[in-house]
Tab-separated table of C-alpha atoms in Angstrom:
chain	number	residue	atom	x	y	z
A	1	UNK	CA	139.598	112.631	104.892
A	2	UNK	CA	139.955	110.898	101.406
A	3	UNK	CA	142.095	108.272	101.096
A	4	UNK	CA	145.107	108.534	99.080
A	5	UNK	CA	145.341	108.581	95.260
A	6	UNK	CA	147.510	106.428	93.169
A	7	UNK	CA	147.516	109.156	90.519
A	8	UNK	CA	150.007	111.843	90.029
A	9	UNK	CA	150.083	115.479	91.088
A	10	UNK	CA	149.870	116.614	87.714
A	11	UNK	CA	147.173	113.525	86.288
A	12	UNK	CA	145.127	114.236	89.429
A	13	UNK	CA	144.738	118.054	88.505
A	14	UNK	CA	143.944	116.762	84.659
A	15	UNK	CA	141.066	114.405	86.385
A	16	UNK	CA	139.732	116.923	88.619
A	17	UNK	CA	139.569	119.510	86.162
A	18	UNK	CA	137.686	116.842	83.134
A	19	UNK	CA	135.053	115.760	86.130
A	20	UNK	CA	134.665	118.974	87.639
A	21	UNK	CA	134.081	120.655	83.571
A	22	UNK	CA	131.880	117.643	82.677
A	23	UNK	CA	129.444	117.859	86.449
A	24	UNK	CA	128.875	121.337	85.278
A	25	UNK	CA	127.956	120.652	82.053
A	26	UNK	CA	125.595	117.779	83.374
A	27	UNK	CA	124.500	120.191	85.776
A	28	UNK	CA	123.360	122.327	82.684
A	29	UNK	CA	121.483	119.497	81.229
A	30	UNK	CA	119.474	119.063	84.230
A	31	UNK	CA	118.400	122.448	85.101
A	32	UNK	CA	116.639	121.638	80.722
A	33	UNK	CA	115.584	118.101	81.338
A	34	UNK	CA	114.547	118.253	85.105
A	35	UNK	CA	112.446	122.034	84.510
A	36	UNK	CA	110.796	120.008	81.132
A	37	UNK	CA	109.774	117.420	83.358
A	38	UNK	CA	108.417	119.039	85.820
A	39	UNK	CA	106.385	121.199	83.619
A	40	UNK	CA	104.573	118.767	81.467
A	41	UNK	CA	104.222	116.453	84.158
A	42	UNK	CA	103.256	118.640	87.207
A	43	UNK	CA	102.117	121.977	85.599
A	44	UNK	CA	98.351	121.083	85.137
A	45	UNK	CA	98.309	119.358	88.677
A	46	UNK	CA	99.585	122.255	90.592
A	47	UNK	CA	100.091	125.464	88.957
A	48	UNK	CA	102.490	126.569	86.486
A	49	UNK	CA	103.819	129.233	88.722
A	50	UNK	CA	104.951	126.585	90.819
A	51	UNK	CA	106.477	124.233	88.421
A	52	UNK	CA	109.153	127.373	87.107
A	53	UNK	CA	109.476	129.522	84.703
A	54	UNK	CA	112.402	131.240	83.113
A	55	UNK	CA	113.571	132.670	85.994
A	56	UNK	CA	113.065	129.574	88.276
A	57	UNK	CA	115.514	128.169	85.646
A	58	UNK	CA	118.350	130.557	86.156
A	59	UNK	CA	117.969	129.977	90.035
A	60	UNK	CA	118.302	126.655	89.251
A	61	UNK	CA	121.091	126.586	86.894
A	62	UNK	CA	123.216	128.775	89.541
A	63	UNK	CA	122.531	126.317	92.720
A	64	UNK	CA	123.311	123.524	90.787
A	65	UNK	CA	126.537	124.383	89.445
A	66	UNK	CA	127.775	125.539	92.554
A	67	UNK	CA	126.565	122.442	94.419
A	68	UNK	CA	127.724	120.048	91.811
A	69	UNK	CA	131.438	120.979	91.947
A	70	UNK	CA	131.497	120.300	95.294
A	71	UNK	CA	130.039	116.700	95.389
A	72	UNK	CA	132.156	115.232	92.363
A	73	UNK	CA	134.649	112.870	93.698
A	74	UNK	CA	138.450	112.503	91.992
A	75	UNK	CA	138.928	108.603	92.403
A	76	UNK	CA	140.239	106.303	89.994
A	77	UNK	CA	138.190	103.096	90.509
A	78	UNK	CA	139.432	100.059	90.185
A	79	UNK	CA	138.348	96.734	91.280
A	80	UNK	CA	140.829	94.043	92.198
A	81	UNK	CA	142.030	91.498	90.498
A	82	UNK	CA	140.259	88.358	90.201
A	83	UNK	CA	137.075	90.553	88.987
A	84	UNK	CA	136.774	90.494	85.507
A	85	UNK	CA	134.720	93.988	84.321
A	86	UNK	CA	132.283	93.520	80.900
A	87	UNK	CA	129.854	95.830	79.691
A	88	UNK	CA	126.545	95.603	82.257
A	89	UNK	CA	123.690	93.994	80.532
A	90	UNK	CA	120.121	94.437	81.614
A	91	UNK	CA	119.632	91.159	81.812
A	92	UNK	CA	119.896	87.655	79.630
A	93	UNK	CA	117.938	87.852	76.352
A	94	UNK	CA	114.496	88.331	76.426
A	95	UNK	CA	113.752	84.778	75.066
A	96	UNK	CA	116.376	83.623	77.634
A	97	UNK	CA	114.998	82.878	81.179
A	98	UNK	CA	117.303	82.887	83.759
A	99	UNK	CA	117.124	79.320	86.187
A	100	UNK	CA	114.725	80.238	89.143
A	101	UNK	CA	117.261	80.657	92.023
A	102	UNK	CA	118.698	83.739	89.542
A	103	UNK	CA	115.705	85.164	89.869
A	104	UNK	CA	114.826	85.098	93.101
A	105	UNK	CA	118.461	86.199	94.029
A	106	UNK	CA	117.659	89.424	91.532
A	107	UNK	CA	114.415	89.982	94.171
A	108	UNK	CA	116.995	90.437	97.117
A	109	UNK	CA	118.381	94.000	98.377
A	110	UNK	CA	120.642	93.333	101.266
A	111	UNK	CA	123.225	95.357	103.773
A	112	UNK	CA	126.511	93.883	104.642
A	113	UNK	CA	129.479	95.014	107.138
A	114	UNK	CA	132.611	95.806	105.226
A	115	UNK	CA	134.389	99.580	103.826
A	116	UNK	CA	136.107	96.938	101.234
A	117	UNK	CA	135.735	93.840	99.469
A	118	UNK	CA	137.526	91.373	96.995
A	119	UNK	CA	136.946	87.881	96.167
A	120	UNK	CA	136.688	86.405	99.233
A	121	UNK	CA	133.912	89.023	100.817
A	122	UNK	CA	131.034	86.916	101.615
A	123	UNK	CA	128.707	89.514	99.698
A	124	UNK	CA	130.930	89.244	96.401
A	125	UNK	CA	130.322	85.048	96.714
A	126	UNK	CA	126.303	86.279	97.254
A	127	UNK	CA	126.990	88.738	94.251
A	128	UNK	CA	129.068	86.156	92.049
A	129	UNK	CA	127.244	83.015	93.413
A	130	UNK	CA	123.966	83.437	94.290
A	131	UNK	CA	122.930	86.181	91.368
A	132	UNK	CA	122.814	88.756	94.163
A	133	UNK	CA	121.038	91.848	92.695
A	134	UNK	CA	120.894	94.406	94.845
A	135	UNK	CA	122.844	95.884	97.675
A	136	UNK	CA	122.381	98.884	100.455
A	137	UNK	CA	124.552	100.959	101.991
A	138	UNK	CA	124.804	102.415	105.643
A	139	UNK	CA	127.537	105.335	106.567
A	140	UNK	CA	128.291	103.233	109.750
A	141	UNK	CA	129.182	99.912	107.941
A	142	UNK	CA	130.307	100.699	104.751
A	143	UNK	CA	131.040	104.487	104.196
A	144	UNK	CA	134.340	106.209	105.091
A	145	UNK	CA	135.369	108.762	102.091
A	146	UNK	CA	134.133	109.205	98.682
A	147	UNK	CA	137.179	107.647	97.176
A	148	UNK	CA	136.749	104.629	99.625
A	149	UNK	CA	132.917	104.238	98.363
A	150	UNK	CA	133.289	104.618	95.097
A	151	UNK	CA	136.325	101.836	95.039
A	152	UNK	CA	133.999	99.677	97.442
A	153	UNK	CA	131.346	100.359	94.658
A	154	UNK	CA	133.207	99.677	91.678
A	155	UNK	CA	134.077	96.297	92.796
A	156	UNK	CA	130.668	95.590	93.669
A	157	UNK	CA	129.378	96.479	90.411
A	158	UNK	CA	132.445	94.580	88.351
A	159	UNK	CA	131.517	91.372	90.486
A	160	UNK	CA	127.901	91.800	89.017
A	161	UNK	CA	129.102	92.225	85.477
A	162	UNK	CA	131.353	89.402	85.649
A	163	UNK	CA	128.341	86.762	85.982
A	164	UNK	CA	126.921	85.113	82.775
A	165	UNK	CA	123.783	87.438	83.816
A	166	UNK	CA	125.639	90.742	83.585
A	167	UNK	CA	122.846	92.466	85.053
A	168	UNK	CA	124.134	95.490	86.751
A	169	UNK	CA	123.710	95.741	90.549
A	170	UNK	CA	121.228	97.693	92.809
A	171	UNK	CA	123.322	99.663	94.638
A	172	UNK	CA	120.725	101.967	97.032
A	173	UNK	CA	120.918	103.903	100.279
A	174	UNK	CA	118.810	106.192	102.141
A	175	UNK	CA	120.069	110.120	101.258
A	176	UNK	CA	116.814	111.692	101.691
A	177	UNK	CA	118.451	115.255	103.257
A	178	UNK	CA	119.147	116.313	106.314
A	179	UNK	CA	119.125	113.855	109.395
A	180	UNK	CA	118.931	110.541	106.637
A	181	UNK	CA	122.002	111.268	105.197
A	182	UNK	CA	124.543	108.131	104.787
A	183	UNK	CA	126.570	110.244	102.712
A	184	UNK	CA	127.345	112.674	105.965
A	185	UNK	CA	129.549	115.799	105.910
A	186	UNK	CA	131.647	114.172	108.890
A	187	UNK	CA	132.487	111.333	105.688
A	188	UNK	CA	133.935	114.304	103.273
A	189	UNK	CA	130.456	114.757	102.036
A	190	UNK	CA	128.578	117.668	101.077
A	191	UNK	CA	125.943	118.850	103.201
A	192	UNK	CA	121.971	118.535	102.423
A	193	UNK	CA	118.696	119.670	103.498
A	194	UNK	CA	116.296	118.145	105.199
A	195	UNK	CA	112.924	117.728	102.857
A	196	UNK	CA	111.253	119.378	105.744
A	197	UNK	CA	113.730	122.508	105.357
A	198	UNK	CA	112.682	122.491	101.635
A	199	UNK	CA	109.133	121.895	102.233
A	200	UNK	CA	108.968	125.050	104.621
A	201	UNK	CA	111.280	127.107	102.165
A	202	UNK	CA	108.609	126.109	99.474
A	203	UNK	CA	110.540	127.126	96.316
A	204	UNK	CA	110.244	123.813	93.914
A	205	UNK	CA	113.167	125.253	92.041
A	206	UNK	CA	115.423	125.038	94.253
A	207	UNK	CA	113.790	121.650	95.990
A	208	UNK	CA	115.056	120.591	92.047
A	209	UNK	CA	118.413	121.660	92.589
A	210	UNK	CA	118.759	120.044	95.567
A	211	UNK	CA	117.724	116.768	94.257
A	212	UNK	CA	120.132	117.326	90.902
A	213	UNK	CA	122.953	117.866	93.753
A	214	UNK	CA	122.506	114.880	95.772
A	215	UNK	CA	122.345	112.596	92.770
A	216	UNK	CA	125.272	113.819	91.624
A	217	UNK	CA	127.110	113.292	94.379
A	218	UNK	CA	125.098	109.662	94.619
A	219	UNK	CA	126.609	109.304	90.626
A	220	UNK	CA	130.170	110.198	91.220
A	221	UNK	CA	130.155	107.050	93.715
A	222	UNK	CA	128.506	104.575	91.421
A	223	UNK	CA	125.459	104.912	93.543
A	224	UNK	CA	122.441	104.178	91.329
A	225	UNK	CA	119.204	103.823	93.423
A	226	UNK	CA	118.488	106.598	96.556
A	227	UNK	CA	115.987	105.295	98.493
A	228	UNK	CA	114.071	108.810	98.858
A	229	UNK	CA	111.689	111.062	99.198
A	230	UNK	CA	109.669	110.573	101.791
A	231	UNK	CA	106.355	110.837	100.738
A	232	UNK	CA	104.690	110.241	104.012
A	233	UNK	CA	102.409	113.748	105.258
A	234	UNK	CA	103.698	114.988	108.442
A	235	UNK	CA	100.062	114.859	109.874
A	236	UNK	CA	100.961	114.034	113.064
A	237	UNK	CA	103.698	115.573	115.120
A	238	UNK	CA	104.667	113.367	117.865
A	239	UNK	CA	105.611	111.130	115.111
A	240	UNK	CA	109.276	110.910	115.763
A	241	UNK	CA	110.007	108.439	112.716
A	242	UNK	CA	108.937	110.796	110.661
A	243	UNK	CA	107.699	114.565	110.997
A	244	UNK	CA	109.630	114.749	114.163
A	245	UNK	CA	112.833	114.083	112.313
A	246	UNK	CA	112.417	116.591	109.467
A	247	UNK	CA	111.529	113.748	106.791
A	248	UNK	CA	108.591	115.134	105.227
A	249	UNK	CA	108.200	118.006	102.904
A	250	UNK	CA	104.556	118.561	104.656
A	251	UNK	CA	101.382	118.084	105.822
A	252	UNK	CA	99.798	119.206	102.715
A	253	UNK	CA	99.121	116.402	99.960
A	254	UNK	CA	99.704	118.982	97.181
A	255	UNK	CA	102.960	120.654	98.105
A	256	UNK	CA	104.425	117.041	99.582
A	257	UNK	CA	103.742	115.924	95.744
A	258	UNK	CA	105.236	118.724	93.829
A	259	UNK	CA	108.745	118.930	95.977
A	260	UNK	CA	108.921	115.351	95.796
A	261	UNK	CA	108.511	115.412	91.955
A	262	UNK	CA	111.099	118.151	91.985
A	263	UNK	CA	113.570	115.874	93.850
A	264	UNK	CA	112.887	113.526	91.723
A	265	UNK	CA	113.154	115.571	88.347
A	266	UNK	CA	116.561	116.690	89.571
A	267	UNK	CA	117.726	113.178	90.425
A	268	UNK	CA	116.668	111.849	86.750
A	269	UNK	CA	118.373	114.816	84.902
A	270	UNK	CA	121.681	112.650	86.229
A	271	UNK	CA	120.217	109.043	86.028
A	272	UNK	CA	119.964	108.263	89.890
A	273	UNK	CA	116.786	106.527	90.322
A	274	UNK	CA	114.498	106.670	93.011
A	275	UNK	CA	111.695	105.093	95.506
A	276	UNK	CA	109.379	106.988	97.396
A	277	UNK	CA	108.179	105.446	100.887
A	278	UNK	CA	106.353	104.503	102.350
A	279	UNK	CA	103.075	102.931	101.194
A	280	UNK	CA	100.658	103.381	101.969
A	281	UNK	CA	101.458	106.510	103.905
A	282	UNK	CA	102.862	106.476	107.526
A	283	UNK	CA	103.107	110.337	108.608
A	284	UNK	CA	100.272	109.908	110.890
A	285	UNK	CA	101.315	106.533	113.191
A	286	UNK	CA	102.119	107.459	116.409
A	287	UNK	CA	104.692	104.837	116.529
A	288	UNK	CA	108.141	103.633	114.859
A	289	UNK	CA	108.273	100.481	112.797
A	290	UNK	CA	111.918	99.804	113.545
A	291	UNK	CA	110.963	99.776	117.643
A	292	UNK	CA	107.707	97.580	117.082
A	293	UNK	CA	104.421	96.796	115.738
A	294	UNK	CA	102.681	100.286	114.419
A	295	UNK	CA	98.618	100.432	114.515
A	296	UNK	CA	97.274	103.553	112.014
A	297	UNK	CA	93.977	102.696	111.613
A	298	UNK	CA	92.535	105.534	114.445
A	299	UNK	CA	94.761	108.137	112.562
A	300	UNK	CA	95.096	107.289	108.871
A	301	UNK	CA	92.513	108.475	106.153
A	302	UNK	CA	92.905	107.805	102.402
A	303	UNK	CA	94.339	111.476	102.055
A	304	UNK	CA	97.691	109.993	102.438
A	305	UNK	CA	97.369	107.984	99.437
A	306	UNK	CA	97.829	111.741	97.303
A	307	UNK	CA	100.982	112.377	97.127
A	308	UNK	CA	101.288	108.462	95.736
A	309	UNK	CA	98.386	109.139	93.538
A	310	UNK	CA	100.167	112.395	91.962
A	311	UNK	CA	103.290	111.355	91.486
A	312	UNK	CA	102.171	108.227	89.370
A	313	UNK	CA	99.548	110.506	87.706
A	314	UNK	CA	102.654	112.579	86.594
A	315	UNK	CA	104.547	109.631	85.237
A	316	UNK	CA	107.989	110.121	87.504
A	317	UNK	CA	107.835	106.544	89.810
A	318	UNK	CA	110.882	104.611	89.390
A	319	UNK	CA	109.765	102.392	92.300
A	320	UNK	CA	107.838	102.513	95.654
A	321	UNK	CA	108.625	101.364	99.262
A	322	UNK	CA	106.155	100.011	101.621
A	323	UNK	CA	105.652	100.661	105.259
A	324	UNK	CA	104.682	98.125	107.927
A	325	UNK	CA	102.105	100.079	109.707
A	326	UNK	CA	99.059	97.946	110.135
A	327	UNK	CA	96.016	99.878	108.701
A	328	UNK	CA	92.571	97.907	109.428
A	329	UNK	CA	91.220	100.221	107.039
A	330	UNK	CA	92.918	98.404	104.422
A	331	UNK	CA	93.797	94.991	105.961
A	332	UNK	CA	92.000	93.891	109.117
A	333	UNK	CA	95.341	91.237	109.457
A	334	UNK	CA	98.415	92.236	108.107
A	335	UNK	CA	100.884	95.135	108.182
A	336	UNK	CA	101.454	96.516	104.724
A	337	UNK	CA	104.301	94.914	103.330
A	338	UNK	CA	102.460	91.191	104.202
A	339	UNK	CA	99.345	92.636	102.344
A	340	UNK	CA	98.194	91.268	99.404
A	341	UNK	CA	94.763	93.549	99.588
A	342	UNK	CA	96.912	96.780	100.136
A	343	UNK	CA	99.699	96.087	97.650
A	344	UNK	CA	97.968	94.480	95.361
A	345	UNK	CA	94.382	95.493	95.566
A	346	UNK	CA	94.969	99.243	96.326
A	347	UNK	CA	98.672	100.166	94.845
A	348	UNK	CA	98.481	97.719	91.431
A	349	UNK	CA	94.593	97.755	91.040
A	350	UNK	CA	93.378	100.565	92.327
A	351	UNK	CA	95.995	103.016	91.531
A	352	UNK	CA	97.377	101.118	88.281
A	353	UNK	CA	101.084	100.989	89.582
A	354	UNK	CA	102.689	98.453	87.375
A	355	UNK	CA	106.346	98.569	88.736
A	356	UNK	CA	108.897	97.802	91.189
A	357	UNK	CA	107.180	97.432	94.894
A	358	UNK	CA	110.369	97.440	97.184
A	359	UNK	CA	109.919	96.189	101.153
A	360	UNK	CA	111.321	98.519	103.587
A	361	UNK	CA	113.436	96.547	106.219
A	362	UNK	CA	112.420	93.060	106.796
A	363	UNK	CA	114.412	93.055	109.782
A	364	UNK	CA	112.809	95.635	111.406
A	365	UNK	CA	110.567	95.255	114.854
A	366	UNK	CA	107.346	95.682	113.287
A	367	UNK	CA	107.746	92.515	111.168
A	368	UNK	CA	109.969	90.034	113.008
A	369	UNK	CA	108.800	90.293	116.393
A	370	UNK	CA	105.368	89.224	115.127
A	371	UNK	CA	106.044	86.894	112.062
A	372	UNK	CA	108.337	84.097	111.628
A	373	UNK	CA	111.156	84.874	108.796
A	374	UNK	CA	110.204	82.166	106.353
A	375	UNK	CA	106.298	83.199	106.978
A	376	UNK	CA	107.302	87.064	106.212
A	377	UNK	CA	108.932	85.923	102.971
A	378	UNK	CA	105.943	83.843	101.356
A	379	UNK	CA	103.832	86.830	103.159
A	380	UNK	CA	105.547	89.919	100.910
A	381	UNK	CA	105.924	87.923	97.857
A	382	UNK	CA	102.128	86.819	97.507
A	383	UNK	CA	101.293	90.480	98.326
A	384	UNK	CA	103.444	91.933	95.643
A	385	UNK	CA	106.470	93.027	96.801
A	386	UNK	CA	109.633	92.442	93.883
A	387	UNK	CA	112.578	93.279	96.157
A	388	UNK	CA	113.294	92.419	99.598
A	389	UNK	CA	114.887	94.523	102.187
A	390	UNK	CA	117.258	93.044	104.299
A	391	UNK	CA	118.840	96.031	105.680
A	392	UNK	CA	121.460	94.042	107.897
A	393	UNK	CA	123.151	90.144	107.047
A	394	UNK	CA	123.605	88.868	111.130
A	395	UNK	CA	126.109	86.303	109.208
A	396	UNK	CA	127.060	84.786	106.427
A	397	UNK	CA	125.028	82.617	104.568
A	398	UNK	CA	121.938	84.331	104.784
A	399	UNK	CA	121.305	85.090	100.998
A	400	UNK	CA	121.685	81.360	99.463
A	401	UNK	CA	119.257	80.521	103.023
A	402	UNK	CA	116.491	83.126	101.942
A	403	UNK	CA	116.711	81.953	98.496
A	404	UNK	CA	116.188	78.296	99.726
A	405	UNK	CA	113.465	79.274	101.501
A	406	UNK	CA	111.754	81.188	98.303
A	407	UNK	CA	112.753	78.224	96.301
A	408	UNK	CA	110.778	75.504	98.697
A	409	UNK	CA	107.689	78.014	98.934
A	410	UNK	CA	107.553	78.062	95.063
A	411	UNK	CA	108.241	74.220	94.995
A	412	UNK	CA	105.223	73.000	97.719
A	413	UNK	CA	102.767	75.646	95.805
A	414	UNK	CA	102.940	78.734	98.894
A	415	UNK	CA	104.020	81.249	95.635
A	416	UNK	CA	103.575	80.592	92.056
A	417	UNK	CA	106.901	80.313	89.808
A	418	UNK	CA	104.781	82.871	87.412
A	419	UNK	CA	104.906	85.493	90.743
A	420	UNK	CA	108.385	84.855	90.601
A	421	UNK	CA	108.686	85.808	86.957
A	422	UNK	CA	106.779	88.833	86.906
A	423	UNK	CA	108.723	90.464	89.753
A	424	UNK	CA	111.886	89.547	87.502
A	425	UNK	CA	110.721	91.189	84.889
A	426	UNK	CA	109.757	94.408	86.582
A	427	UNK	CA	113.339	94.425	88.565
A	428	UNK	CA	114.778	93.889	84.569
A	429	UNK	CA	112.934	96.833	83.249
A	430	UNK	CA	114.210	98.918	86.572
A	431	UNK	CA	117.581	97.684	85.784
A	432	UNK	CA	117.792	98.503	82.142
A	433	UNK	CA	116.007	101.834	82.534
A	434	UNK	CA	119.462	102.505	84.635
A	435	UNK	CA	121.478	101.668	81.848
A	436	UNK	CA	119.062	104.223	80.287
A	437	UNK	CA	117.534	101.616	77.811
C-alpha cells in the first residue's frame, strides 16, 4: 500500500494524468530508439529476423504502453529540509581534480538499513561527508511502496547534489525479473519475468519491452543503475545461484546475447543504465559465491566469455560485474574480482573493455572467509575493479574506514594514486552519460 499523498484529490488526478500521458509517450520513443539499436548493433551478429522488423515494432509499442502505465508512480518528492537541491553535475571541471579521499569515496557502492533518511542518517553523513557515490538498494531494508522509495531516493540524490562535487549518486539494485526482483509485487510493484521465462519464450521484441518496462518503473523512483542481466549461460543445472533460479536467458551464447541486448536496448530508450554479471561467466559453478568459495575450473570453457564478447562488440555496455568464482584457467590464485590477469589481462586487454568494472558483493562468503578485508580491497583495486560492492554496512563508520584503508594502500605504494584516477574518471564518464552528456 502507498503511503499517503500530501497532494489534493483534484492535483493528484492532474499529476497522474501528466505522468501517466508523458510514460506513454516515452514508451513511444523507446519502442524507435530501443528497435534502432538493436538493429544496427545486433542485426549482423544474429539475424535480422531476430532483431525486429515492422511488426516486431507494433508488438512492442503495444506491451510497452500497457506495461508502462502501470509502473509510473504519483509521488511528489521532496527531500527534507536541511538538504539543499542544485542541478547534478557530472563531476568538478575537467581541469579540476577532486582531493584523493573524493575519489576513492566515488569508487564505493554500498547498502544501508533504513526506508527513510534526513540529515542525521549515517549514509547521508557518508553521502555529504565522505563523497559517497554510490548506493544499493534491497526490498528488505529499504523498500516499502513506490512513493516511500522514490522520497527515500530523492533525498539521497539532493544530499549528493548538495556537495561542492555535485556529482549525482549511483543509486543501483538488482531487478533482473522474476525471482531478483527488489521492486516485488507484494511492495505495490508491477510484476516481471524471469530472463529465463523470456529466454524460453524467445521473442527479442518483447524481451525489449520488458526491459523498457522495468526501467521505467526503475525511472519513476529515481533509480538510475539496475544491476542486470545476467549474462551467465545456464550450462549447468544444479547450479542453484543461477540456472536453478531462472536467472539466465540460456545455455546458448547467441540467444543469451541478443535478449540481453534487448533488455538492455529497452532500458536505454528511458536512461536506466545497466551492468551485466558476472565476469567472467559463472553459469557453470556448481556452487554459490554468497555460501563460500566457488572452484570453475573442471566446468568452465572460454565459451562463456560470448555473450561478454557480443555485447561489447555491439557497443551497448554501460558497465560489467565480476564474479568470485576461482577459474585456474585464468588465475591459478585468485577468484575473479582479486584478479589482475582476468580483469585486466582478459576483460581490458583482451577484450578491449575500457569502462566501469563493478565488484559484486565484497561481503559475500567467497571473498571474506578466505581474504582479510583490507587485503580484498588493495586485491580488487590492482586488478581493475572501479566500484566496490559492499552490499550490507554491519555499522556505522564503515565508509570513512574503507576509505582510510584505500588511502594508506595508495600512501605506502600497495596501489598507485594514477589507479585511483583512472577508475575516477571512468565512474565520471558513467555518471555524466546518466545525465545523458
Amino acid at each position: 500500500m502507498a503511503e499517503h499523498d500530501p497532494l489534493s484529490d483534484s492535483a493528484l488526478h492532474t499529476r497522474r494524468r501528466l505522468l501517466i500521458g508523458a510514460a506513454i509517450a516515452l514508451s513511444g520513443m523507446a519502442v524507435e530508439a530501443g528497435t534502432s539499436v538493436m538493429r544496427s548493433a545486433f542485426g549482423p551478429l544474429f539475424g535480422e529476423s531476430a532483431m525486429t522488423a515492422a511488426a516486431a515494432a507494433r508488438r512492442l509499442g503495444s506491451a510497452a504502453k500497457s506495461r508502462v502505465a502501470t509502473s509510473v508512480i504519483d509521488v511528489e518528492r521532496l527531500a527534507p529540509p536541511g538538504l539543499p537541491s542544485r542541478k547534478a553535475q557530472p563531476a568538478l571541471a575537467a581541469n579540476i581534480k577532486p582531493d584523493l579521499r573524493t575519489r576513492i569515496g566515488q569508487m564505493l557502492l554500498v547498502g544501508f538499513r533504513a526506508t527513510s533518511v534526513d540529515a542525521s542518517t549515517p549514509i547521508i553523513h557518508d553521502i555529504t561527508q565522505q563523497a559517497l557515490g554510490g548506493v544499493v538498494l534491497f526490498d528488505s531494508r529499504n523498500i516499502t511502496s513506490p512513493t516511500q522509495l522514490a522520497n527515500l531516493v530523492a533525498t539521497l540524490q539532493a544530499a549528493s547534489h548538495s556537495t561542492p562535487l555535485g556529482a549525482p549518486l549511483l543509486v543501483a539494485v538488482d531487478e533482473e525479473g522474476g525471482n531478483v526482483a527488489r521492486l516485488s509485487p507484494k511492495n505495490g510493484f508491477p510484476a516481471t519475468y524471469s530472463a529465463a521465462t523470456l529466454g524460453q519464450r524467445n521473442d527479442v521484441a518483447f524481451t525489449q519491452a520488458q526491459g523498457a518496462a522495468i526501467a521505467q518503473t526503475l525511472a519513476s523512483v529515481g533509480i538510475n543503475l539496475n544491476l542486470a542481466p545476467v549474462v551467465d549461460l545456464n550450462l549447468n543445472r544444479a547450479n542453484r545461484a543461477i540456472g536453478g533460479n531462472g536467472r539466465s536467458f540460456s545455455g546458448d551464447a547467441g540467444i543469451t546475447s541478443a535478449h540481453a541486448a534487448a533488455f538492455i536496448a529497452g532500458h536505454r530508450a528511458v536512461g536506466v543504465r545497466n551492468a551485466i554479471k558476472h565476469f567472467p561467466g559463472q553459469g557453470s559453478a556448481d556452487g554459490d559465491t554468497h555460501l563460500g568459495v566457488v572452484d570453475v575450473t573442471a566446468n568452465w570453457t572460454d565459451y562463456e566469455l560470448l555473450p561478454f564478447k557480443n555485447l561489447l562488440a555491439g557497443g551497448v555496455v554501460d558497465a560489467i560485474m565480476t564474479g568470485h568464482i576461482y577459474n585456474a584457467r585464468l588465475d591459478s590464485v585468485y577468484p575473479a574480482t582479486l584478479s589482475y590477469a582476468t580483469i585486466t589481462g582478459v576483460l581490458r586487454e583482451q577484450l578491449g573493455y575500457g569502462g566501469v568494472v563493478i565488484s559484486d558483493d565484497l561481503n559475500m562468503a567467497a571473498i571474506k572467509s578466505a581474504y582479510k578485508y583490507e587485503d580484498a580491497l588493495a586485491l580488487a583495486i590492482g586488478a581493475g575493479v572501479d566500484i566496490l560492492t559492499i552490499a550490507d554496512q554491519t555499522g556505522s563508520g564503515l565508509v570513512e574506514r574503507t576509505i582510510d584503508i584505500i588511502a594508506a594502500h595508495v600512501a605506502n605504494g600497495a596501489i598507485s594514486e594514477a589507479r585511483i584516477d583512472a577508475s575516477y574518471a571512468r565512474i565520471s564518464a558513467l555518471k555524466a552519460r546518466l545525465l545523458g552528456a
